[in-house]
mmCIF file of C-alpha atoms in Angstrom:
data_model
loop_
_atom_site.group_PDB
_atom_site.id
_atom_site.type_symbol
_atom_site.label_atom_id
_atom_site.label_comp_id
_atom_site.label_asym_id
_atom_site.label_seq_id
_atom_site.Cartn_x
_atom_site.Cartn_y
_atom_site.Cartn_z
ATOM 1 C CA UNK A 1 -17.609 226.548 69.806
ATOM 2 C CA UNK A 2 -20.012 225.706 72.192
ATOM 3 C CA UNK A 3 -22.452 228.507 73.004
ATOM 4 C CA UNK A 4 -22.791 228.229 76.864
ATOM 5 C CA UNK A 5 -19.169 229.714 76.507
ATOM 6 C CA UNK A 6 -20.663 232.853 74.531
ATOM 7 C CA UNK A 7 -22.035 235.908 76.453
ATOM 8 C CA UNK A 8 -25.388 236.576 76.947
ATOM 9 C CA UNK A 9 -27.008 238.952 74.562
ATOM 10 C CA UNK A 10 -26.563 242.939 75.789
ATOM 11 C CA UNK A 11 -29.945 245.225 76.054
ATOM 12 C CA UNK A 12 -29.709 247.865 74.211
ATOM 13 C CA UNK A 13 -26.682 246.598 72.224
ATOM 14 C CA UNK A 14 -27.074 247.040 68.273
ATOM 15 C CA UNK A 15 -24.919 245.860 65.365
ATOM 16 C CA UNK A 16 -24.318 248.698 62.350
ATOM 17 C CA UNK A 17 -22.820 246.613 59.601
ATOM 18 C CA UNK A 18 -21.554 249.200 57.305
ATOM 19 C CA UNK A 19 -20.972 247.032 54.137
ATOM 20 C CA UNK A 20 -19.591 248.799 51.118
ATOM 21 C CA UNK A 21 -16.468 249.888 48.667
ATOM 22 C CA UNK A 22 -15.485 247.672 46.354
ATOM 23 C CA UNK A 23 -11.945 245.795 47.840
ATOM 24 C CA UNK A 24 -9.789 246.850 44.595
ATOM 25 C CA UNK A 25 -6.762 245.492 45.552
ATOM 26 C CA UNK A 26 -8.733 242.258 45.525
ATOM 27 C CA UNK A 27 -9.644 242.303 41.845
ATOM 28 C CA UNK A 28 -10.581 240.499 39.835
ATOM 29 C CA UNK A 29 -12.146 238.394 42.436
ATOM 30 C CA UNK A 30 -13.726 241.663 44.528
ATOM 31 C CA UNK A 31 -15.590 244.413 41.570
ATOM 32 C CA UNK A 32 -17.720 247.165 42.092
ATOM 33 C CA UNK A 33 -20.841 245.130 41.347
ATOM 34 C CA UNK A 34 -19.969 242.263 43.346
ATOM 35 C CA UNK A 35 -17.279 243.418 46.335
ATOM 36 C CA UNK A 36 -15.760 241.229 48.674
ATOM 37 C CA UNK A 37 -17.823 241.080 51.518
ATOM 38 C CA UNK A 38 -20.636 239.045 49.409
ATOM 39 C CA UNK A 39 -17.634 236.523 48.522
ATOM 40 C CA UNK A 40 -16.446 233.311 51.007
ATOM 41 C CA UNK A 41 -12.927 234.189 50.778
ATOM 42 C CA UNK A 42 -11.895 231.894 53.910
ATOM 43 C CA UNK A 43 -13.541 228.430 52.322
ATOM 44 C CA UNK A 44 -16.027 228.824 55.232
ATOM 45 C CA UNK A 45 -19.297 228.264 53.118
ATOM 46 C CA UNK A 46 -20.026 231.805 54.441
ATOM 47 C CA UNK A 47 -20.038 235.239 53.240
ATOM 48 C CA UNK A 48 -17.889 237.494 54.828
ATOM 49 C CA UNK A 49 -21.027 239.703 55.491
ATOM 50 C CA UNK A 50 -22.659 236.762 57.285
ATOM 51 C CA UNK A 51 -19.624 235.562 59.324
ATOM 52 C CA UNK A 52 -19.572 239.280 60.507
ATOM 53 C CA UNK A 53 -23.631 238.442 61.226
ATOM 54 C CA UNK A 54 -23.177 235.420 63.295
ATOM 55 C CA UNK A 55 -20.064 236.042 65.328
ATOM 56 C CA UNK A 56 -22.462 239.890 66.586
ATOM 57 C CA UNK A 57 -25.445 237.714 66.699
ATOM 58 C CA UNK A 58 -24.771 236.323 70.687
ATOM 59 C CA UNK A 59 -24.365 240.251 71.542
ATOM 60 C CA UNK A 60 -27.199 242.041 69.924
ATOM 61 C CA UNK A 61 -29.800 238.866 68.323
ATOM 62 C CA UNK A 62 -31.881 240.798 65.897
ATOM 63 C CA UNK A 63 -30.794 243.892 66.981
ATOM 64 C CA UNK A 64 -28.931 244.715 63.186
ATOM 65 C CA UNK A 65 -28.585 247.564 60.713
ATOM 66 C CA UNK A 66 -26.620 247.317 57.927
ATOM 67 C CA UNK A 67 -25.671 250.244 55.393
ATOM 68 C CA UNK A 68 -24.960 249.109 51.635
ATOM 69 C CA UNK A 69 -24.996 250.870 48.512
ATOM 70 C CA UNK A 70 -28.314 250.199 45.740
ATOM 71 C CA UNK A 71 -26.054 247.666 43.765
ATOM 72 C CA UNK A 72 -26.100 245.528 46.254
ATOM 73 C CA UNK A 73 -29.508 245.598 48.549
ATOM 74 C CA UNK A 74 -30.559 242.783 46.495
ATOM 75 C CA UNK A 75 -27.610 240.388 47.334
ATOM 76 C CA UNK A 76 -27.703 241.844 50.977
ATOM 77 C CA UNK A 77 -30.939 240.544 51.344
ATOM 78 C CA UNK A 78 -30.496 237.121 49.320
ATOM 79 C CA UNK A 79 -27.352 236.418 51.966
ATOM 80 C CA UNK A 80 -29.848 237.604 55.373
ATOM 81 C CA UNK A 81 -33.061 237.243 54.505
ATOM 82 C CA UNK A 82 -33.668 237.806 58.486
ATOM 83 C CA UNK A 83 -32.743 240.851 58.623
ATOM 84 C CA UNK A 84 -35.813 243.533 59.407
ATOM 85 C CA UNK A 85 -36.747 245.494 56.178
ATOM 86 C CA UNK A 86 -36.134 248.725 58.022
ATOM 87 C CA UNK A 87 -32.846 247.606 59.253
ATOM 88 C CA UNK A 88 -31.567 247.765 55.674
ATOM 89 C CA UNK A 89 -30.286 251.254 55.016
ATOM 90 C CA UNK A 90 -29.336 252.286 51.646
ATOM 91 C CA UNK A 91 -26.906 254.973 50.616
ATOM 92 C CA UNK A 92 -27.599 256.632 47.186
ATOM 93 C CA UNK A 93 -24.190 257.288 46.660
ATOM 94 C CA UNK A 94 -20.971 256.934 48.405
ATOM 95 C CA UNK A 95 -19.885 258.991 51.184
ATOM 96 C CA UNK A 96 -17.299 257.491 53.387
ATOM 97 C CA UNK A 97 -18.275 255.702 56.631
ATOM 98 C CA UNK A 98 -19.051 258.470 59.090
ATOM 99 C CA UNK A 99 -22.406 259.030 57.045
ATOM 100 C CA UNK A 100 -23.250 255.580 56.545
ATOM 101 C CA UNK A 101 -23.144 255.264 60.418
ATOM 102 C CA UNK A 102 -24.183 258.043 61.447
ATOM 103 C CA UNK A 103 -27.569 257.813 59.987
ATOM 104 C CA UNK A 104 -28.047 254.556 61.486
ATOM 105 C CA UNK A 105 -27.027 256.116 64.801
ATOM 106 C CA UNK A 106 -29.589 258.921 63.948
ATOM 107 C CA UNK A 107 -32.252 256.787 63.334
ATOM 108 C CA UNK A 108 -31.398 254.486 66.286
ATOM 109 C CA UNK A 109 -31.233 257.849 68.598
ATOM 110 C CA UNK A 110 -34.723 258.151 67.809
ATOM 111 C CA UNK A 111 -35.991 254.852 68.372
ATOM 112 C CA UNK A 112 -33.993 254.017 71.656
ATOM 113 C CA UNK A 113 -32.204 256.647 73.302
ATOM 114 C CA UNK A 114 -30.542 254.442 75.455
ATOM 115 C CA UNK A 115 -29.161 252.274 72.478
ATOM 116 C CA UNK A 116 -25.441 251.203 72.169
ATOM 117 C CA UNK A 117 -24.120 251.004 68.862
ATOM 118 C CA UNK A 118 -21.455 248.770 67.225
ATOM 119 C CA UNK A 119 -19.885 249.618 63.684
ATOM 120 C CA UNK A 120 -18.296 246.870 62.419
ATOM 121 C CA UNK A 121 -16.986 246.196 58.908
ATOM 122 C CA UNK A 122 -18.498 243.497 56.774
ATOM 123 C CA UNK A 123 -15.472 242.734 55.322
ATOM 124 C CA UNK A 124 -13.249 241.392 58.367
ATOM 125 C CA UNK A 125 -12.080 238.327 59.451
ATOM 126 C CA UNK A 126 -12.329 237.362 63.001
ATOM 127 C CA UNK A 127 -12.147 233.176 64.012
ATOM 128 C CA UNK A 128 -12.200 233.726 68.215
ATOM 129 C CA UNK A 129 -15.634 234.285 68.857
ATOM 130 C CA UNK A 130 -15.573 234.256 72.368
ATOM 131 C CA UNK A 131 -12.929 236.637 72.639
ATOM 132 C CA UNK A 132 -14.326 239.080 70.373
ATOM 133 C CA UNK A 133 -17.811 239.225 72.396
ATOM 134 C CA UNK A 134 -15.743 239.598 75.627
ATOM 135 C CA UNK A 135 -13.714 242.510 74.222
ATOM 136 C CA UNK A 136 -17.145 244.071 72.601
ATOM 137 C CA UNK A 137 -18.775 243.548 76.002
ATOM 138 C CA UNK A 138 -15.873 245.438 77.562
ATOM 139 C CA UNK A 139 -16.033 248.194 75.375
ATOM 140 C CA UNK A 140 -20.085 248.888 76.217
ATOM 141 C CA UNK A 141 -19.469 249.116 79.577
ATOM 142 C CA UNK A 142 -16.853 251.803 78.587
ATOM 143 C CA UNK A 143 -19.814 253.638 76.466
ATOM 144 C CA UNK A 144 -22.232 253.437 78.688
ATOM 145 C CA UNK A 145 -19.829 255.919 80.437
ATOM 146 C CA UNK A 146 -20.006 258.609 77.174
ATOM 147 C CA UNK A 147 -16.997 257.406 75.676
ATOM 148 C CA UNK A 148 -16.691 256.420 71.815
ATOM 149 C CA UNK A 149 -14.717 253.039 72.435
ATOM 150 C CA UNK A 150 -12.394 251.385 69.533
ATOM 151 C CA UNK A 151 -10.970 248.041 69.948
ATOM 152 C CA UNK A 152 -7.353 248.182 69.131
ATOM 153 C CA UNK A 153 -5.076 245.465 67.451
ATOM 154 C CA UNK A 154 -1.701 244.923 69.161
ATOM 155 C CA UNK A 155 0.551 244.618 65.992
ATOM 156 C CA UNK A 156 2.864 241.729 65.203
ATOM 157 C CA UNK A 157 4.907 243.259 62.812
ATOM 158 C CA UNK A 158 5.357 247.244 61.371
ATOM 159 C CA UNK A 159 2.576 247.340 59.082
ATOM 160 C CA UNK A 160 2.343 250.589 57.187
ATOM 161 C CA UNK A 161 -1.269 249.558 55.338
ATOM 162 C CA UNK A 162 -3.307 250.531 58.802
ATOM 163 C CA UNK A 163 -3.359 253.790 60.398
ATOM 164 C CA UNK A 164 -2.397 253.433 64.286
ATOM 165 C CA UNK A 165 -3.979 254.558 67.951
ATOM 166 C CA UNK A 166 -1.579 255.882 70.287
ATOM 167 C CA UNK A 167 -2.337 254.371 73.811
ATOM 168 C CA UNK A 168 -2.878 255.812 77.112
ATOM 169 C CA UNK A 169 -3.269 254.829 80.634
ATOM 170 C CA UNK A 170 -5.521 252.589 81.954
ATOM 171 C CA UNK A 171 -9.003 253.500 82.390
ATOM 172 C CA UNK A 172 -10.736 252.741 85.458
ATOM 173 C CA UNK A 173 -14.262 251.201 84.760
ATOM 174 C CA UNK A 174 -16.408 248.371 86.247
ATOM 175 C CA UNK A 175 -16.237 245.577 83.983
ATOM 176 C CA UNK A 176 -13.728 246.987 81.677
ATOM 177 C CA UNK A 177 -10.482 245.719 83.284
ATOM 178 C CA UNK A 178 -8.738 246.300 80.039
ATOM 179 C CA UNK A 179 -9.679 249.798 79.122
ATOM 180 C CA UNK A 180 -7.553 252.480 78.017
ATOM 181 C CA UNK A 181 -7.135 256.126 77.265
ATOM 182 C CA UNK A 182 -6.293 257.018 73.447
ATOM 183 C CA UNK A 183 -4.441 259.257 72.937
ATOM 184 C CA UNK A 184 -4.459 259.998 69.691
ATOM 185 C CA UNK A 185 -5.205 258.533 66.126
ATOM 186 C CA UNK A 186 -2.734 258.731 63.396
ATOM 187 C CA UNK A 187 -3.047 257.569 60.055
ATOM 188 C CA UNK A 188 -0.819 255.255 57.862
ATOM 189 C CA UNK A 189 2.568 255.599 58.445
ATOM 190 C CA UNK A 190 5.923 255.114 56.177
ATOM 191 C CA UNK A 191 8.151 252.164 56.420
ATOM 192 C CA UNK A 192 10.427 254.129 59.220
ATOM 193 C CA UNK A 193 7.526 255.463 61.105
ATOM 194 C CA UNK A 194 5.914 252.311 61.325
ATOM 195 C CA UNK A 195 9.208 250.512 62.803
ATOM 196 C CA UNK A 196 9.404 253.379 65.350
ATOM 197 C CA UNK A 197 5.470 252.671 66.831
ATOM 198 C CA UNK A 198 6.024 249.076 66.448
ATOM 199 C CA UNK A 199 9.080 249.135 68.772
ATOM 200 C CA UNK A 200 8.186 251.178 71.231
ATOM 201 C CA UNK A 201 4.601 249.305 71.928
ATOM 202 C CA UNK A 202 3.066 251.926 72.526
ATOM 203 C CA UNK A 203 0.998 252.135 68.966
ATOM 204 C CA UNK A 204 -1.881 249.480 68.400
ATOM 205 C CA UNK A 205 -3.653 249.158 64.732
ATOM 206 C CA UNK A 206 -6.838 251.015 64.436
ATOM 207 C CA UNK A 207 -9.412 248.296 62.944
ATOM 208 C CA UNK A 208 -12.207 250.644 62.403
ATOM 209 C CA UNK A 209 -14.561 248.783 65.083
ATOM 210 C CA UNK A 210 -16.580 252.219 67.441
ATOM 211 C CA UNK A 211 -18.904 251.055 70.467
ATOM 212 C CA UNK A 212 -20.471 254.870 71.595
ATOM 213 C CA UNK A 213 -24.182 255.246 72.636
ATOM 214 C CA UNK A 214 -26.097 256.338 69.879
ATOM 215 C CA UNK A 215 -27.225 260.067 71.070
ATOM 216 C CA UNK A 216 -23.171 260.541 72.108
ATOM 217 C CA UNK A 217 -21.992 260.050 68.814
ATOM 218 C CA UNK A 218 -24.851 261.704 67.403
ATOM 219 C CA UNK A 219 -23.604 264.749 70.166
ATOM 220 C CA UNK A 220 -20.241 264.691 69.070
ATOM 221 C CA UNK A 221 -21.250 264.795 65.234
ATOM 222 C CA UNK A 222 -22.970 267.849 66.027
ATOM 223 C CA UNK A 223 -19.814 269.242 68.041
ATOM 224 C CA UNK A 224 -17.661 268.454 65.353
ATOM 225 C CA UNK A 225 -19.240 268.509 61.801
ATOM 226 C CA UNK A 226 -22.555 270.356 62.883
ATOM 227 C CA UNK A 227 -24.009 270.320 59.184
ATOM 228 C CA UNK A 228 -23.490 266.902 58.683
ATOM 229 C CA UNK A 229 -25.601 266.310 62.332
ATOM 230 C CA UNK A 230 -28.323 268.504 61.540
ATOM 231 C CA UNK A 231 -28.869 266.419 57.751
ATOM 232 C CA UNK A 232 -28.530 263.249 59.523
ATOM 233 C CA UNK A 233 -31.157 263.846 61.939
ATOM 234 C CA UNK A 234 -33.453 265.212 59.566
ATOM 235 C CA UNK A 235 -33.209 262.194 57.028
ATOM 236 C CA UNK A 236 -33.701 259.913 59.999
ATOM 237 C CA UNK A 237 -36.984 262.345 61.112
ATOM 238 C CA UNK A 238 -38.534 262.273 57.781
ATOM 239 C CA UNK A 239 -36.973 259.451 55.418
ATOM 240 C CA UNK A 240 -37.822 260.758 52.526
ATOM 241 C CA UNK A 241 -35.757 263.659 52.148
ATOM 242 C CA UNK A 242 -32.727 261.230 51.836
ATOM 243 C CA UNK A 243 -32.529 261.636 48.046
ATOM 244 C CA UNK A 244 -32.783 265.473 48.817
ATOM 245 C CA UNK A 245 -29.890 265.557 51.935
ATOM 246 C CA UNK A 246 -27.785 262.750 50.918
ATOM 247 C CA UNK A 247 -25.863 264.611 48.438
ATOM 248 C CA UNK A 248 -25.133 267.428 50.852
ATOM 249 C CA UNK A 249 -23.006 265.129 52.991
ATOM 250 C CA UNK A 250 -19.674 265.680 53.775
ATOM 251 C CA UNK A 251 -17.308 262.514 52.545
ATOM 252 C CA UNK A 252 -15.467 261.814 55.132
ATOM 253 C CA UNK A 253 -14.490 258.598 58.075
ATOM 254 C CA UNK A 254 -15.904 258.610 61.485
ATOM 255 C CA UNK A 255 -11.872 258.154 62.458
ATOM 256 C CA UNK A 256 -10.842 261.562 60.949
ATOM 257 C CA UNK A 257 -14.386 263.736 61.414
ATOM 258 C CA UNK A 258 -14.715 262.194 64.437
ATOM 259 C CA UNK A 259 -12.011 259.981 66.683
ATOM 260 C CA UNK A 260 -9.197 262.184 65.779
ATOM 261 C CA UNK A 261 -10.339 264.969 67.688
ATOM 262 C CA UNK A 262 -12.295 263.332 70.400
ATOM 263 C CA UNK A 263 -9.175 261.807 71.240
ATOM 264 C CA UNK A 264 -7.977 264.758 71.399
ATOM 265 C CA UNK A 265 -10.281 265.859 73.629
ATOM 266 C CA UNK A 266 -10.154 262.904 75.833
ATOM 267 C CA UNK A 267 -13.443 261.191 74.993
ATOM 268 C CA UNK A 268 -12.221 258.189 73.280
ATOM 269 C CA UNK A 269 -11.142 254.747 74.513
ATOM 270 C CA UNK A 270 -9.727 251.492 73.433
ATOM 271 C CA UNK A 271 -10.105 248.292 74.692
ATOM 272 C CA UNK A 272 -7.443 245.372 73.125
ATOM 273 C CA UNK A 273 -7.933 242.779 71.019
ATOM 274 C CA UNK A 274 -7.067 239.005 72.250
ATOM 275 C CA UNK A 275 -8.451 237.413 68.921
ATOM 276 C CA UNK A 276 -7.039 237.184 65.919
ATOM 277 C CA UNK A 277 -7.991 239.682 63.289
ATOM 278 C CA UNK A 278 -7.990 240.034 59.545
ATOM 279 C CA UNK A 279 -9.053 242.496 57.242
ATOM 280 C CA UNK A 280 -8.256 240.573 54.014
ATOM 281 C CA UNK A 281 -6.542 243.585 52.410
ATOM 282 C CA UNK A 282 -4.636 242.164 49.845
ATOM 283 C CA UNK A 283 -3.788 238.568 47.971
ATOM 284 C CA UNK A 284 -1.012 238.440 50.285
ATOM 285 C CA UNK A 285 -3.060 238.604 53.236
ATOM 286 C CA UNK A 286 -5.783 236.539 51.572
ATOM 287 C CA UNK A 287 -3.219 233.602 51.720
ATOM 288 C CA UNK A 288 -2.682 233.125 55.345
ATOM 289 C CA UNK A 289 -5.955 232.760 55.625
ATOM 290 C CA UNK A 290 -6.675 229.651 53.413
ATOM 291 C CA UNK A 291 -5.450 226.198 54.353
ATOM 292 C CA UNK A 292 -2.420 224.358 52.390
ATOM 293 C CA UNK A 293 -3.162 221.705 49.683
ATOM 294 C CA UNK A 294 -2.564 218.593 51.004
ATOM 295 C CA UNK A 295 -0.296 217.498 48.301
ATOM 296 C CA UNK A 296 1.219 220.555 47.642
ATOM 297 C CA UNK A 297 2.099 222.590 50.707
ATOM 298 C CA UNK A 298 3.046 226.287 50.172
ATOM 299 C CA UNK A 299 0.268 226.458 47.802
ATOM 300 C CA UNK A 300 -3.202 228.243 48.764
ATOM 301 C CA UNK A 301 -6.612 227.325 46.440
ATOM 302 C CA UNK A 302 -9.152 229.670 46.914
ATOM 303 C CA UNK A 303 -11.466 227.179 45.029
ATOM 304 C CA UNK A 304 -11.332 224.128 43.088
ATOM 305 C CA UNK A 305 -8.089 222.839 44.098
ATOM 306 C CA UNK A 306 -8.365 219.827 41.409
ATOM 307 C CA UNK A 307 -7.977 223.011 38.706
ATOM 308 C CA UNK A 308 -4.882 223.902 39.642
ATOM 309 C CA UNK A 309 -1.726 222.548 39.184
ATOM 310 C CA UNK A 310 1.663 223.564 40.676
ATOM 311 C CA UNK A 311 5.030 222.132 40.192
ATOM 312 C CA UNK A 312 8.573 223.815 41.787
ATOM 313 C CA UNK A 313 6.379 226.962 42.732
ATOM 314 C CA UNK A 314 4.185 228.909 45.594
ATOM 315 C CA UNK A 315 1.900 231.149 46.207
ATOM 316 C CA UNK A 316 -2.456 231.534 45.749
ATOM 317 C CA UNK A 317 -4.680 230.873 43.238
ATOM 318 C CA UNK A 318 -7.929 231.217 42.247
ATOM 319 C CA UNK A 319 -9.185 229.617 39.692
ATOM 320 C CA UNK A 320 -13.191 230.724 38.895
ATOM 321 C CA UNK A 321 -13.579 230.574 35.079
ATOM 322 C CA UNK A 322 -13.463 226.468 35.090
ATOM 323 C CA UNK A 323 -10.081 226.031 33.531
ATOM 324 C CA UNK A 324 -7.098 224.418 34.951
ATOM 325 C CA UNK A 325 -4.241 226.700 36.153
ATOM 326 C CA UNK A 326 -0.652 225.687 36.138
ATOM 327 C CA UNK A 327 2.316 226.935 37.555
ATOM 328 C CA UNK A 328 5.913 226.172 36.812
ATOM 329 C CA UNK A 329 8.760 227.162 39.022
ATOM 330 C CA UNK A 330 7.716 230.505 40.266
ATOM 331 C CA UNK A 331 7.896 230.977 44.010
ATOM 332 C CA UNK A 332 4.790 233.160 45.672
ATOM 333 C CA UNK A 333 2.790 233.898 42.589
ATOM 334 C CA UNK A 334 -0.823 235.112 42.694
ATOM 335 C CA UNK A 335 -3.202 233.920 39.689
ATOM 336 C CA UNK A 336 -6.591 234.872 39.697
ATOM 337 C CA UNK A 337 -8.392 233.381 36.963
ATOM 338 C CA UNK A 338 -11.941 234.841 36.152
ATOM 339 C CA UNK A 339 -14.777 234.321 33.298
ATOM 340 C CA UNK A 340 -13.482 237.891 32.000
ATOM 341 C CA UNK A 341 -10.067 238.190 33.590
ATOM 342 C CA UNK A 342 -6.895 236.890 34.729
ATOM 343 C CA UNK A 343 -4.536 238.330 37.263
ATOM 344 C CA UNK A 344 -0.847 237.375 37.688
ATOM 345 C CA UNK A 345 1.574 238.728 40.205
ATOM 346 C CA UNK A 346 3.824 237.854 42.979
ATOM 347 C CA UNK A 347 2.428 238.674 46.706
ATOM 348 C CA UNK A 348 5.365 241.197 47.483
ATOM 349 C CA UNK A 349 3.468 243.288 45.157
ATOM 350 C CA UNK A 350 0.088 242.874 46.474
ATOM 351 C CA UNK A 351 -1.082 246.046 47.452
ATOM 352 C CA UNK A 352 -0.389 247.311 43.989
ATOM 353 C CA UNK A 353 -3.180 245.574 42.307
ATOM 354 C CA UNK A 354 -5.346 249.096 43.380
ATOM 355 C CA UNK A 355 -3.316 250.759 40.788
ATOM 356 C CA UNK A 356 -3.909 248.016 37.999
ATOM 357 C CA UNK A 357 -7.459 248.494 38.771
ATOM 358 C CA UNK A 358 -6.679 252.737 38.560
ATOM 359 C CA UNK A 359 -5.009 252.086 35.201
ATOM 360 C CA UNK A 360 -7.805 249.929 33.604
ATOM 361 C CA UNK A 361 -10.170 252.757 34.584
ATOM 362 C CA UNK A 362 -8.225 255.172 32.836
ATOM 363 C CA UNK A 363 -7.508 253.356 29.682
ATOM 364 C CA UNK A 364 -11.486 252.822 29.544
ATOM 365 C CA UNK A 365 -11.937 249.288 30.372
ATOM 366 C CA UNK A 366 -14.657 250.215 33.843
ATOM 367 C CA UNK A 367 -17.098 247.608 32.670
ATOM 368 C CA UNK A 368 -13.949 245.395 33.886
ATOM 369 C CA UNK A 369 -14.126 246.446 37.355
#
């Protein structure tokens, strides 16, 4: 893409990367120790972290902070050795996003009240630069006016694996000309429930991507969950009572702390997509993203395609422990081959690879995952 198409960097504009869990329904390829967003899952030669980096880089530069758990500040800073050593925030333990960025918007409050922050996950997939940097310029303009702003996903099909934004009207604002109202959030509906929104267009997915002004969210943290704003802005006063507060914070996402009932409330805003977006949620989802084989269409390598051999069958497969894979008449299989693991299932049954990963906890086998 060439950059004199990309927009010109916005003051004040900075990129929270909030980059953790562990992406268990992408196991064995995504663990604990080593989750997916350190892992080039597109054949890019990238990171998902980094590809997250470079498409924010034309918006904010250097202006980055991203939030990771201690296992992985070391491969964090191996993949962006760039980024500023106090724009690395780690957590000591998990607690859901709406800590991880609100302490970055805490700390951010302090050093720039007039800062605009972006939380965006490290683990998405987004190929239309240009069109993502439009829509994220869009949305400031929308916080600059106090709103928190989302960027909504029009859905092509009823998906019940996101949780939805009802929409509202439009919302007049100088260079916004696609801004509008939310009016509420609602999380992930059932198979009917998702047919109903999906019809009547008036239900986007909710992609977990905020644009608010630092001190607003920070404002409507302390309206909402005033404990968790007063620890917040003490840890990001005096850093080293982190390993003191951090255990004292409420688990819980910015989108049901914090969106649900500012859209109620009428302080929320979404702006809609016009790129293509992926979170990479599943194997199934996984294999739109990566190109046919040549010689074998309906077959996606996620590797070493000369290790895997398919005959009368479909599907993905990764093959990572340096054998050869074969496949013999079986139509949308998923093999995941790994040093100390194999997977095997079809893609209709994606999304319950979180439960193998549930079961092998249970039965004692964590050092697996």
């Amino acid at each position: 893409m060439s950059e004199s198409l990309l927009p010109t960097a916005i003051p004040d504009f900075w990129a929270i990367i909030p980059a953790g869990g562990s992406g268990t329904r992408l196991w064995p390829l995504s663990r604990e120790s080593s989750p997916k967003f350190l892992h080039d899952l597109t054949g890019s030669g990238q990171s998902l972290l980094q590809g997250t980096v470079d498409r924010l880089v034309p918006l904010c530069e250097e202006r980055f902070m991203v939030v990771t758990g201690v296992p992985h500040v070391d491969a964090v800073r191996e993949q962006l050795p760039t980024l500023g050593f106090d724009n690395l925030l780690t957590e000591p333990s998990r607690r859901e996003s709406l800590p991880a960025i609100g302490l970055a918007a805490a700390i951010l409050e302090q050093r720039n009240p007039a800062a605009i922050i972006g939380s965006f996950a490290a683990d998405h997939v987004i190929n239309d630069v240009v069109a993502f940097c439009e829509c994220v310029t869009e949305a400031v303009h929308v916080a600059r006016a106090g709103k928190l702003v989302t960027i909504g996903i029009e859905p092509n099909h009823p998906a019940t694996g996101f949780g939805y934004i009802k929409v509202g009207e439009e919302l007049p604002v100088d260079g916004a000309p696609r801004a509008r109202e939310v009016d509420a959030f609602v999380e992930k509906p059932d198979g009917p429930t998702a047919e109903e929104y999906f019809e009547s267009g008036a239900y986007w997915w909710n992609a977990g991507m905020f644009v608010v002004q630092a001190k607003s969210l920070m404002d409507m943290i302390a309206h909402y969950q005033p404990l968790l704003a007063e620890y917040l802005r003490a840890i990001a006063a005096r850093p080293l009572r982190l390993s003191e507060l951090w255990p004292r914070l409420t688990k819980i996402t910015i989108d049901n702390a914090i969106a649900e009932p500012a859209s109620v409330d009428g302080q929320v805003a979404v702006i809609p997509a016009t790129f293509s977006w992926d979170d990479v949620g599943d194997f199934a989802s996984l294999a739109t993203l990566l190109m046919d084989r040549q010689d074998e269409p309906g077959v996606k390598v996620l590797g070493e395609s000369s290790l895997v051999v398919m005959k009368d069958a479909t599907g993905v497969v990764a093959p990572g422990s340096g054998r050869t894979v074969v496949a013999l008449g079986i139509k949308d299989v998923v093999v995941v081959d790994t040093m100390d693991a194999v997977l095997v299932t079809t893609r209709d049954r994606a999304q319950d690879v979180k439960k193998l990963v549930e079961q092998l906890r249970l039965d004692g086998r964590a050092h697996l995952i």
